[in-house]
PDB file of C-alpha atoms and ligand atoms in Angstrom:
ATOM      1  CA  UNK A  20      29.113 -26.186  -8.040  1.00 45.00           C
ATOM      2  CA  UNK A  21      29.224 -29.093  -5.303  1.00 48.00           C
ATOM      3  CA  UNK A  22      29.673 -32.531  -6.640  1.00 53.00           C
ATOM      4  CA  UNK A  23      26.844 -35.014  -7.208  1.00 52.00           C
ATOM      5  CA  UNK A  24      27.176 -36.987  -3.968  1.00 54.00           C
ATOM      6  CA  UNK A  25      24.722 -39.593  -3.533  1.00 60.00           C
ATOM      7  CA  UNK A  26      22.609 -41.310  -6.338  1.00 69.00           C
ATOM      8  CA  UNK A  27      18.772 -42.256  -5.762  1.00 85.00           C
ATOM      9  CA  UNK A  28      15.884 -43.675  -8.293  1.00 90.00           C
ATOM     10  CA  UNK A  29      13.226 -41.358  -9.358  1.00 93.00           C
ATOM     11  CA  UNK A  30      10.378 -42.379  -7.294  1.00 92.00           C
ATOM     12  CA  UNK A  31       7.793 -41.817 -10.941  1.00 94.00           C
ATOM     13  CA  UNK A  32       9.839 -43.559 -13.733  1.00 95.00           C
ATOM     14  CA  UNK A  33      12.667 -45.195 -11.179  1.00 93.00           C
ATOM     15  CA  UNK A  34      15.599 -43.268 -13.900  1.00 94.00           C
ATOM     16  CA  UNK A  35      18.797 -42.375 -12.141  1.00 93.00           C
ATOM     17  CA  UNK A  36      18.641 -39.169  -9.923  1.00 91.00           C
ATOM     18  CA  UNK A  37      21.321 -37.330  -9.688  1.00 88.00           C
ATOM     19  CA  UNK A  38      21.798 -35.301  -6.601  1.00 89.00           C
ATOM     20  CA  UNK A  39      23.431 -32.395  -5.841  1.00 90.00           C
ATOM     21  CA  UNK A  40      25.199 -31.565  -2.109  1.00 88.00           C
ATOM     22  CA  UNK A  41      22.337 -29.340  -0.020  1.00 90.00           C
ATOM     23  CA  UNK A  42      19.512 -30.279  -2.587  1.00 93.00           C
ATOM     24  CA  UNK A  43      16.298 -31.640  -1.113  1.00 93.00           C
ATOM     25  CA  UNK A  44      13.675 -31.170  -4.159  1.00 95.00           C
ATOM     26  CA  UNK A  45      15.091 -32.954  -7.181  1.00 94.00           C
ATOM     27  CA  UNK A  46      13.834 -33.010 -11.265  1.00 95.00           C
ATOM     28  CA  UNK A  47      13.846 -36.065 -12.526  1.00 94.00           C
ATOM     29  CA  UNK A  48      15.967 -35.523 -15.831  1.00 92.00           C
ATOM     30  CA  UNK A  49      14.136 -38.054 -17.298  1.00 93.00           C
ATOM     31  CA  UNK A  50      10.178 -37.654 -16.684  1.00 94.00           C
ATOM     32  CA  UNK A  51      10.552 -33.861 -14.813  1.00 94.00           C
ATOM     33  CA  UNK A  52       9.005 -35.106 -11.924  1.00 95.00           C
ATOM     34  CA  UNK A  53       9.674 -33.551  -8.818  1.00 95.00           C
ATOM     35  CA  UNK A  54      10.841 -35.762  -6.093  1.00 95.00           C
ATOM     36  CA  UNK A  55      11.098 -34.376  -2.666  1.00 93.00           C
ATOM     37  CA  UNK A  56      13.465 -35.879  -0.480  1.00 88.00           C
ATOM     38  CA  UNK A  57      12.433 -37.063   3.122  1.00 76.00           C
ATOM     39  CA  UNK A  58      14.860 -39.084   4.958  1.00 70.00           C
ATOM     40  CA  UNK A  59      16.063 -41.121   1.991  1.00 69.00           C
ATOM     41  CA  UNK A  60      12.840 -41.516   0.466  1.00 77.00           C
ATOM     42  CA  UNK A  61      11.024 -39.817  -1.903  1.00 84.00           C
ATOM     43  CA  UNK A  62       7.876 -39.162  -2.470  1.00 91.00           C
ATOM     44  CA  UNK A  63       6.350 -36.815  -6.049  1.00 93.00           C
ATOM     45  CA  UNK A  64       4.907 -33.337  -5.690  1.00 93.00           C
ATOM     46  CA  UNK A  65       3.071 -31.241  -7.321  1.00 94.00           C
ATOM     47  CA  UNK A  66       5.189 -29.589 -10.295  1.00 95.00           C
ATOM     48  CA  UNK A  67       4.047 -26.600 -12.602  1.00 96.00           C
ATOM     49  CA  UNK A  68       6.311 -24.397 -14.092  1.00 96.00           C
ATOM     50  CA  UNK A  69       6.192 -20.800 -16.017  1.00 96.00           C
ATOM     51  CA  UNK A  70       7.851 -21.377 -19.497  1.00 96.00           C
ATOM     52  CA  UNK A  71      10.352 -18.319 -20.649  1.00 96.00           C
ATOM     53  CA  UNK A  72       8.981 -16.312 -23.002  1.00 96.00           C
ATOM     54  CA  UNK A  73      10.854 -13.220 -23.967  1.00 96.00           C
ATOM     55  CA  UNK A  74      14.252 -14.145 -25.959  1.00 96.00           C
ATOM     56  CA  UNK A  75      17.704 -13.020 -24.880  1.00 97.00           C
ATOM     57  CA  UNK A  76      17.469  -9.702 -27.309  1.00 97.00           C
ATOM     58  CA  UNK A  77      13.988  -8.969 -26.368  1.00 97.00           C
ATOM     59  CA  UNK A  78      14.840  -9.010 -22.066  1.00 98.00           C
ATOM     60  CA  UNK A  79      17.906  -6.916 -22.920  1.00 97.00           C
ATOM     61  CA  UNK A  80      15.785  -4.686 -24.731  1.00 96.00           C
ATOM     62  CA  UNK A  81      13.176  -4.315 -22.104  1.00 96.00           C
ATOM     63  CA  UNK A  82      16.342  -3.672 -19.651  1.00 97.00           C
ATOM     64  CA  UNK A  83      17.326  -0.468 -22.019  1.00 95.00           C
ATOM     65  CA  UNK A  84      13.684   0.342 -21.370  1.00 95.00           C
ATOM     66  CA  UNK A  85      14.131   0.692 -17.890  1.00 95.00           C
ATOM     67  CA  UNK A  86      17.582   2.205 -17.844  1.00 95.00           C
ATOM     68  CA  UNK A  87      15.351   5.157 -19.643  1.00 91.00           C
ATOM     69  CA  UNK A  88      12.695   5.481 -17.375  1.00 85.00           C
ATOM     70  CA  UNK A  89      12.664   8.998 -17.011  1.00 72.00           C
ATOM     71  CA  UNK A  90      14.160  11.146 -13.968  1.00 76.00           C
ATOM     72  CA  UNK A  91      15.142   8.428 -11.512  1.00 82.00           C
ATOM     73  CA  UNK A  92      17.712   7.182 -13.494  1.00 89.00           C
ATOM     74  CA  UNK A  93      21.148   8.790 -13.645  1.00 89.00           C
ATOM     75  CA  UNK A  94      22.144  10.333 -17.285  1.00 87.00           C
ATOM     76  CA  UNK A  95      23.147   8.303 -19.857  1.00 88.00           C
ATOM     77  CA  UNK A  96      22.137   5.387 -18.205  1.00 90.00           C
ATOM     78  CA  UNK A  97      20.263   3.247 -20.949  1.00 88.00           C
ATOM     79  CA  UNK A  98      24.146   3.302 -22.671  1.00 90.00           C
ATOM     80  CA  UNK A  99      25.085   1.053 -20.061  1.00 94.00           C
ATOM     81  CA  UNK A 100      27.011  -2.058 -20.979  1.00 96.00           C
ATOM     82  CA  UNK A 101      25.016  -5.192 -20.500  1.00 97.00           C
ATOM     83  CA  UNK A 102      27.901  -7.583 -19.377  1.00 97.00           C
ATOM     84  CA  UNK A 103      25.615 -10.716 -18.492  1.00 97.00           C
ATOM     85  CA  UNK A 104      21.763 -12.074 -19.084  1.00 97.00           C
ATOM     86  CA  UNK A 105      21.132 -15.430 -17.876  1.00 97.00           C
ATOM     87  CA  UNK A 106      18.042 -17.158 -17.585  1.00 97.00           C
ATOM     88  CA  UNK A 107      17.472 -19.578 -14.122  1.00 96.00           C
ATOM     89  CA  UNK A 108      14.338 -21.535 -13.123  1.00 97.00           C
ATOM     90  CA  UNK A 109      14.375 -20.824  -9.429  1.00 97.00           C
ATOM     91  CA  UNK A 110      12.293 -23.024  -7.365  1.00 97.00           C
ATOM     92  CA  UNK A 111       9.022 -21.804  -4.959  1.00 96.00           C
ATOM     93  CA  UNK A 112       6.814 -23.508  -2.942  1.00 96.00           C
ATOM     94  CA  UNK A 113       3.610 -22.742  -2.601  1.00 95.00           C
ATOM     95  CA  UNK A 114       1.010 -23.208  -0.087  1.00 95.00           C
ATOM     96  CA  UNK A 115      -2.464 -22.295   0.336  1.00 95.00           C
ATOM     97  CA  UNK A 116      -2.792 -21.481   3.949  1.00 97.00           C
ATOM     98  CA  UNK A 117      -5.816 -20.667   6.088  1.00 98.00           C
ATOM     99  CA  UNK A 118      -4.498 -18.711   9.298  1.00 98.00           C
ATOM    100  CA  UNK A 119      -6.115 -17.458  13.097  1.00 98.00           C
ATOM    101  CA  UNK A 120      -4.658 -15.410  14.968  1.00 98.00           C
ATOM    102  CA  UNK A 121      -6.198 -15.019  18.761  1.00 98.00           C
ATOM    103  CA  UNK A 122      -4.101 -11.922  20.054  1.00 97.00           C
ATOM    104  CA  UNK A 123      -4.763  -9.729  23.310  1.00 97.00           C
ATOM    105  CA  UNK A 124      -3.253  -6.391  24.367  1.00 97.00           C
ATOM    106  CA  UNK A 125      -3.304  -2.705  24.890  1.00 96.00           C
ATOM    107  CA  UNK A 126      -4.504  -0.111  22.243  1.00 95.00           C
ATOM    108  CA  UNK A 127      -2.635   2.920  23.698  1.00 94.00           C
ATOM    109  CA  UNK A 128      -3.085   5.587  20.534  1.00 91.00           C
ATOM    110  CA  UNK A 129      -6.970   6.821  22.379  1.00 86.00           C
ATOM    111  CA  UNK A 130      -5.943   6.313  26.272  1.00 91.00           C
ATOM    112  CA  UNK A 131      -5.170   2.857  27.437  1.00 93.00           C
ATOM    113  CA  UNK A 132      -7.702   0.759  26.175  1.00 94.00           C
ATOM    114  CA  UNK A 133      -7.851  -3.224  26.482  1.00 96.00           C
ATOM    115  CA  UNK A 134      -8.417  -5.146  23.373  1.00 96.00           C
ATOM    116  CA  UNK A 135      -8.403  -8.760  22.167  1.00 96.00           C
ATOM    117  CA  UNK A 136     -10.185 -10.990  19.127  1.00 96.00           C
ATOM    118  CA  UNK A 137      -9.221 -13.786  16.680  1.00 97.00           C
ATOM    119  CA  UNK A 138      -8.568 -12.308  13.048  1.00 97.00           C
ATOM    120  CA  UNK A 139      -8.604 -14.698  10.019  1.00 97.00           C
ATOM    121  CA  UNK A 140      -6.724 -14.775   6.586  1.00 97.00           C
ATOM    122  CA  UNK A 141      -6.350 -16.609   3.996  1.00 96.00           C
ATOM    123  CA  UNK A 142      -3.390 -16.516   1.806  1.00 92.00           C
ATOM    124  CA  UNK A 143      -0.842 -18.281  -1.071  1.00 92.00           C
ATOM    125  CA  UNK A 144       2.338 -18.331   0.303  1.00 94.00           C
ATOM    126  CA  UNK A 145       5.474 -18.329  -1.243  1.00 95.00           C
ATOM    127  CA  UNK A 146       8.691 -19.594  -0.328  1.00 96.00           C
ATOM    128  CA  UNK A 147      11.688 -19.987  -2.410  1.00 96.00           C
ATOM    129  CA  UNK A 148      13.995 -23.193  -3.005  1.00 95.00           C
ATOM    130  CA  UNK A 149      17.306 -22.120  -2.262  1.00 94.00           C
ATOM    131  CA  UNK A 150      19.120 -20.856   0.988  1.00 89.00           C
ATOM    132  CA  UNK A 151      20.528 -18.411  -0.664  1.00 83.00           C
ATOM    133  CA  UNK A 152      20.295 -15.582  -3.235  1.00 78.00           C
ATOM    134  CA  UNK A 153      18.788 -12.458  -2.744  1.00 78.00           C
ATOM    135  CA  UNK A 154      15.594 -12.773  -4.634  1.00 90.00           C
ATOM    136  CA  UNK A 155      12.664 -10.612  -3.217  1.00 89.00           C
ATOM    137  CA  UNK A 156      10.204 -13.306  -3.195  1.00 90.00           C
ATOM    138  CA  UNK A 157       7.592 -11.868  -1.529  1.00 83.00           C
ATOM    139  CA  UNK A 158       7.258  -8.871  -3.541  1.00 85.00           C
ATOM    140  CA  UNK A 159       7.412 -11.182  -6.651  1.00 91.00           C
ATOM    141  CA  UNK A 160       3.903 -11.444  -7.951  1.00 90.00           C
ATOM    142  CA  UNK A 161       3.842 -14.931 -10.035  1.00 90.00           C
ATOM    143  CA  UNK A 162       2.037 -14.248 -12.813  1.00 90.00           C
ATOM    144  CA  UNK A 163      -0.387 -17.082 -12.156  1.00 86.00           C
ATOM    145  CA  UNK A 164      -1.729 -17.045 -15.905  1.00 89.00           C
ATOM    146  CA  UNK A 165       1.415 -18.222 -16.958  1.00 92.00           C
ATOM    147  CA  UNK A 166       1.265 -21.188 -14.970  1.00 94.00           C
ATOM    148  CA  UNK A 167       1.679 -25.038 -16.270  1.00 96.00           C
ATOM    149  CA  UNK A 168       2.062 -28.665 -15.213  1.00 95.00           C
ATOM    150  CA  UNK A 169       5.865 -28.638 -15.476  1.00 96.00           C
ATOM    151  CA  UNK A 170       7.272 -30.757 -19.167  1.00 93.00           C
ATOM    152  CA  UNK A 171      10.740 -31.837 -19.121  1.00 90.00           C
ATOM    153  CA  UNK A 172      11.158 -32.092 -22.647  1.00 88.00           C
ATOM    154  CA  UNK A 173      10.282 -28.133 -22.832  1.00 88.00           C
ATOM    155  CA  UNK A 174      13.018 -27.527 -20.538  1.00 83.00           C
ATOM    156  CA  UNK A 175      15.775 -26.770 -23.079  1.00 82.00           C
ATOM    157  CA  UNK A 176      17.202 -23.540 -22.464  1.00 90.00           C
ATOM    158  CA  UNK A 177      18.408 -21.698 -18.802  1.00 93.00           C
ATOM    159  CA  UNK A 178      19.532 -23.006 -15.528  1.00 94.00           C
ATOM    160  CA  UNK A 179      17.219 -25.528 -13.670  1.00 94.00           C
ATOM    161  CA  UNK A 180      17.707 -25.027 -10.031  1.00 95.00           C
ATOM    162  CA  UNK A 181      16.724 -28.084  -8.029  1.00 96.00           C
ATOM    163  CA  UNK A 182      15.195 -26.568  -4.642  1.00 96.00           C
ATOM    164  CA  UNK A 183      17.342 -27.187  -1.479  1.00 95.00           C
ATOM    165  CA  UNK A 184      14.173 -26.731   0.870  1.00 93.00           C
ATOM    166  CA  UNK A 185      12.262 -29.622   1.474  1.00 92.00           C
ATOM    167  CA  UNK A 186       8.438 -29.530   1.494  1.00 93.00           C
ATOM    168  CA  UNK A 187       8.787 -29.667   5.428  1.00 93.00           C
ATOM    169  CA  UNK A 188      10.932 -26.899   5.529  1.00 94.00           C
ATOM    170  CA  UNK A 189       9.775 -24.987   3.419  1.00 95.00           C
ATOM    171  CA  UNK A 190       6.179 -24.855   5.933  1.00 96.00           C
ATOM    172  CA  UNK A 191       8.280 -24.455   8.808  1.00 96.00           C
ATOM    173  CA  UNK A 192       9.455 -21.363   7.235  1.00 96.00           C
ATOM    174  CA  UNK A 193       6.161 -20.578   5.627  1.00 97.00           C
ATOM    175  CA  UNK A 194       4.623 -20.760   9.179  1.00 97.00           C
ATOM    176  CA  UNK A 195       7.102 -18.144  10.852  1.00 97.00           C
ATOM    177  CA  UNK A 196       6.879 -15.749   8.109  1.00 96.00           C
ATOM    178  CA  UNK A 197       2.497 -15.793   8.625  1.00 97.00           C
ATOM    179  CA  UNK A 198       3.249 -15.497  12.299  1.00 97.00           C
ATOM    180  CA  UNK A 199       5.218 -12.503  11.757  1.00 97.00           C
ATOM    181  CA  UNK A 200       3.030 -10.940   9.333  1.00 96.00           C
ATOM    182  CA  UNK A 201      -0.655 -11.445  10.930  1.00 97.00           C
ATOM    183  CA  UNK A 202       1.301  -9.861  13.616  1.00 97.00           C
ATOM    184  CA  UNK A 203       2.173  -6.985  11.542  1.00 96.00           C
ATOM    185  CA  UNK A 204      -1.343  -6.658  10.330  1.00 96.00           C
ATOM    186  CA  UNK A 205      -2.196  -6.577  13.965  1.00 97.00           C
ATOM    187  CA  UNK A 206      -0.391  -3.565  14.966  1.00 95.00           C
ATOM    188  CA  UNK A 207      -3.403  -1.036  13.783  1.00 94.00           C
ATOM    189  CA  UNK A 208      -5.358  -2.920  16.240  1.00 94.00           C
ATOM    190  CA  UNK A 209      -2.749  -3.142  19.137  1.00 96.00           C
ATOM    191  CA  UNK A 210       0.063  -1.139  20.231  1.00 96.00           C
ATOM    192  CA  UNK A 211       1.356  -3.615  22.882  1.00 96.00           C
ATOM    193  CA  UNK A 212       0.507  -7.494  22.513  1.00 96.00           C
ATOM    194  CA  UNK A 213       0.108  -9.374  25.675  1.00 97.00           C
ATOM    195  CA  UNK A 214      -0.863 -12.493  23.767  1.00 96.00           C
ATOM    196  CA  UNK A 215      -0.383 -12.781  19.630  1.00 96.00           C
ATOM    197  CA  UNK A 216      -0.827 -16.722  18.589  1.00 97.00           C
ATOM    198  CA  UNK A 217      -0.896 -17.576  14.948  1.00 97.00           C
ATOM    199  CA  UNK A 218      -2.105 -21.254  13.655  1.00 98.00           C
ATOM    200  CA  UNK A 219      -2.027 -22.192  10.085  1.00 98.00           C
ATOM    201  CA  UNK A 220      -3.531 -24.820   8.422  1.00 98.00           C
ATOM    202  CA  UNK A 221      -1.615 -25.645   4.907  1.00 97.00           C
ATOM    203  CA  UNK A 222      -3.148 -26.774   1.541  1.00 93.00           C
ATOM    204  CA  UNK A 223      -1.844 -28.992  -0.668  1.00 84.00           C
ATOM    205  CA  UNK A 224       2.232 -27.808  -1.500  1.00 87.00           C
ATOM    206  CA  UNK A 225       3.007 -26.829  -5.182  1.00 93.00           C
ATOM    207  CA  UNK A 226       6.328 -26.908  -6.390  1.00 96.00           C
ATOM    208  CA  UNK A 227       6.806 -24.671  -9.161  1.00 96.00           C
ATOM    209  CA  UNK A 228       9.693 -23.387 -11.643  1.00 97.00           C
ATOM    210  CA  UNK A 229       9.634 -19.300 -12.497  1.00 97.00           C
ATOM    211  CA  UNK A 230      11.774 -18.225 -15.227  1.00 97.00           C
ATOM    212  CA  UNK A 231      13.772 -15.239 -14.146  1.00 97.00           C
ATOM    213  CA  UNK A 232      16.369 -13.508 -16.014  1.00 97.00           C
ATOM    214  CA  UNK A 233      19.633 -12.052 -13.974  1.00 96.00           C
ATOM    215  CA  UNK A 234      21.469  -9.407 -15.670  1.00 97.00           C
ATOM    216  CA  UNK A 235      25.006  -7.206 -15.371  1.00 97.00           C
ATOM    217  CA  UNK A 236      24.980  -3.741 -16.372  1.00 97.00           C
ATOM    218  CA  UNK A 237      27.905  -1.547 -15.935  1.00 96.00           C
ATOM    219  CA  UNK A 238      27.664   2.670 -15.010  1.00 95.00           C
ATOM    220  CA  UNK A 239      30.658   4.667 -14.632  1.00 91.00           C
ATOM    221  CA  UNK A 240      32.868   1.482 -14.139  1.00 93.00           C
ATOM    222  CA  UNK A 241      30.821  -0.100 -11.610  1.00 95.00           C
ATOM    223  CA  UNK A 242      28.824  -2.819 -12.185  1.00 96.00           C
ATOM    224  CA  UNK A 243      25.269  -2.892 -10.966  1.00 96.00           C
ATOM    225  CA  UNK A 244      22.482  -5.627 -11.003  1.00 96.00           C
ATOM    226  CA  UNK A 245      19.176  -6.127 -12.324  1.00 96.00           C
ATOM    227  CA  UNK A 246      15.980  -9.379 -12.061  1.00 96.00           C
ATOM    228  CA  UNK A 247      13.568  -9.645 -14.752  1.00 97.00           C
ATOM    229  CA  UNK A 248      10.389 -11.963 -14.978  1.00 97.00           C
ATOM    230  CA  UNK A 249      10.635 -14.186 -17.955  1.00 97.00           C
ATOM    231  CA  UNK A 250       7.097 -14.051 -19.095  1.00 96.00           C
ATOM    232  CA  UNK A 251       6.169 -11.156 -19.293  1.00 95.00           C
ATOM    233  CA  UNK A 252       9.003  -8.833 -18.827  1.00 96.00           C
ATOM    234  CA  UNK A 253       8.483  -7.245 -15.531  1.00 95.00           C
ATOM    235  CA  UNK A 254      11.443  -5.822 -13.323  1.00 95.00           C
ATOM    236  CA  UNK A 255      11.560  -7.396 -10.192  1.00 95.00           C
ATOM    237  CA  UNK A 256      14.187  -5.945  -9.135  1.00 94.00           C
ATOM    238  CA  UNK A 257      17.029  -3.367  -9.933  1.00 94.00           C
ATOM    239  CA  UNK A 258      19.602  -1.308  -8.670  1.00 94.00           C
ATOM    240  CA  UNK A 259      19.806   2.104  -9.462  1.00 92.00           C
ATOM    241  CA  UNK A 260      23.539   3.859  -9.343  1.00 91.00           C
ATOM    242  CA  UNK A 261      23.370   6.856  -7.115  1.00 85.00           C
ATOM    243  CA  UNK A 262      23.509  10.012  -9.111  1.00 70.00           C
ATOM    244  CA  UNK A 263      25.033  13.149  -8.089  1.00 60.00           C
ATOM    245  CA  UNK A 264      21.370  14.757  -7.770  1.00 54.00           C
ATOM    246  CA  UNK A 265      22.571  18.468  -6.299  1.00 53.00           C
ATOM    247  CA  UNK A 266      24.651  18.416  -9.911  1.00 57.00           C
ATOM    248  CA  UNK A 267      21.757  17.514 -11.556  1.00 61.00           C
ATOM    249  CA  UNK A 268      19.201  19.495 -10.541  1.00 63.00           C
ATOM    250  CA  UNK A 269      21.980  22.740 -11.606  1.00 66.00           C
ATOM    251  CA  UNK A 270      22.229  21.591 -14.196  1.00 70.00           C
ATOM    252  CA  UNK A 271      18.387  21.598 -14.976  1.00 73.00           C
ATOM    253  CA  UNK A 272      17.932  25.462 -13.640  1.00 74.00           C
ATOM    254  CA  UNK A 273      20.992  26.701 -15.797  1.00 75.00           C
ATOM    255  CA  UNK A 274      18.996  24.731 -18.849  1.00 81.00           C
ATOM    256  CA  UNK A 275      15.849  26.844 -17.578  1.00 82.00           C
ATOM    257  CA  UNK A 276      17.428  30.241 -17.332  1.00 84.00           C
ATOM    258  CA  UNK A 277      19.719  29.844 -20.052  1.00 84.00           C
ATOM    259  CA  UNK A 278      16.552  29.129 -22.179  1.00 86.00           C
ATOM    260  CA  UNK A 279      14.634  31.987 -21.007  1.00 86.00           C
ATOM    261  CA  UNK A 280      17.183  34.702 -21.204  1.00 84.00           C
ATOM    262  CA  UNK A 281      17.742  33.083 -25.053  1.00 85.00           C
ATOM    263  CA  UNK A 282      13.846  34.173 -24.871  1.00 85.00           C
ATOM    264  CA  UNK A 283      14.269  37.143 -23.709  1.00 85.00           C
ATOM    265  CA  UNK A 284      16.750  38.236 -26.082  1.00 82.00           C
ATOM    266  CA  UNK A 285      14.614  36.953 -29.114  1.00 79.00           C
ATOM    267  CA  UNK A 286      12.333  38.544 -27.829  1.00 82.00           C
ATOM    268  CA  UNK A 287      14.446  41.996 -27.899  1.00 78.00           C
ATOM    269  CA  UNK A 288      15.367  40.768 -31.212  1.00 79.00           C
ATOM    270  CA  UNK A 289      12.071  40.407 -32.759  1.00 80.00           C
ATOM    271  CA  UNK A 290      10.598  43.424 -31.097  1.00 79.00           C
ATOM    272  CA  UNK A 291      13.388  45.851 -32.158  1.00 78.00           C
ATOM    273  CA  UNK A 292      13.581  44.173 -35.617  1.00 71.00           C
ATOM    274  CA  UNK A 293       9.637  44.276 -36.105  1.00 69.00           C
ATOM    275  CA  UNK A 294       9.109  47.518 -35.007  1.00 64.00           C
TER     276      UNK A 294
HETATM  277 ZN1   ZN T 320      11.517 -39.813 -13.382  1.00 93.45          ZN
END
């Protein structure tokens, strides 16, 4: 952890902030406001949160659950050790964005065929807090239910990550990503773009807390990782050990013929026995 470097007021209650090295979105320990640094001001944003719900026992539970989800999983996987289960708040931002896209270019799947328009979407867009960490936030759905103006003094238990994107950056980023996926949208409608130019118009930015649980699970001595959603239990995310599937799939056609020649001899069995 980097050392608290700098110290600013809380630009809500005017408490002591204390500020971490890289951190550009910080909770106000005192009245959980969320002061976004610009320059060396700050101004409040918009703070909800998603409270934990699911206890320590009940996540490691639903990770046992997984680990015995049927074929995909290698054998004996739901006896894996569970060697860590933490609970962090990462930070998102979230925008509500309007986009157009004006694009030109060549269709090329019926001939060559010249084709242009302006296509328009509108989408929540999600961005997380930190620089790093390897959390698939786009294919996180936030379970938006859940959602609630962030309290401080409900706060108690897990990691509170302050976010180290400012609101600014955080668009920047936002903006590229749209570009890139109206783009991708685009390509059923054009094979070679002359001309592709995204604008996006941003909402109000939300700043908001989702409670994710990391875990450690260990299969045949290596250790493997897994993300869980904090309210209501979902895997985001988890890696499966590769199995040795050739092995396994013998293994299932000797249990098939050794269970019907045991069939076929009962069946000798009953017939000479019955007779
Ligand atoms: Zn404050």
């Amino acid at each position: 952890m980097a050392d608290v470097v700098e110290s600013f007021n809380c630009a809500k209650c005017g408490a002591p902030l204390k500020i971490k090295s890289g951190e550009a979105v910080v909770v106000c320990d005192y009245c959980g406001s969320a002061n976004n640094l610009r320059e060396d001001k700050f101004y409040i944003v918009r703070h909800s949160w998603l409270p934990n719900k699911l206890s320590k026992d009940e996540i490691i539970k639903r990770a046992r659950e997984w680990m015995s989800g049927g074929m995909i999983m290698p054998p004996g996987m739901e006896k894996s050790e569970i060697t860590k289960a933490e609970l962090v708040y990462l930070p998102l931002w979230v925008f509500k964005t309007k986009n157009k896209t004006d694009y030109s270019g060549l269709f090329l799947r019926e001939g060559e065929k010249k084709v242009s328009g302006t296509e328009q979407m509108d989408f929540y867009w999600k961005i997380l807090g930190r620089r790093q960490g390897d959390f698939p936030v786009q294919e996180y759905k936030v379970p938006l239910s859940a959602k609630v103006p962030f309290s401080i003094e409900e706060a108690m238990e897990g990691t509170m990550l302050n976010g180290e994107m400012n609101e600014d950056e955080a668009k920047e980023q936002a903006k590229q990503e749209i570009t890139e996926h109206m783009r991708s949208l685009l390509a059923e409608k054009v094979d070679k773009f002359e001309t592709c130019e995204t604008k996006t118009e941003f909402g109000e930015g939300e700043f908001l807390h989702v409670p994710i649980w990391f875990l450690e699970f260990v299969y045949g001595g290596k250790p493997y990782k897994l993300v869980i959603e904090g309210t209501n239990g979902e895997v985001v995310k988890g890696e499966i050990p590769a199995s040795d599937f050739l092995g396994r799939e013998m293994k299932i056609i000797m249990a098939i013929a050794a269970a019907l020649i045991l069939l076929v001899v009962c069946g000798f069995v009953a017939m000479t026995f019955l007779r």
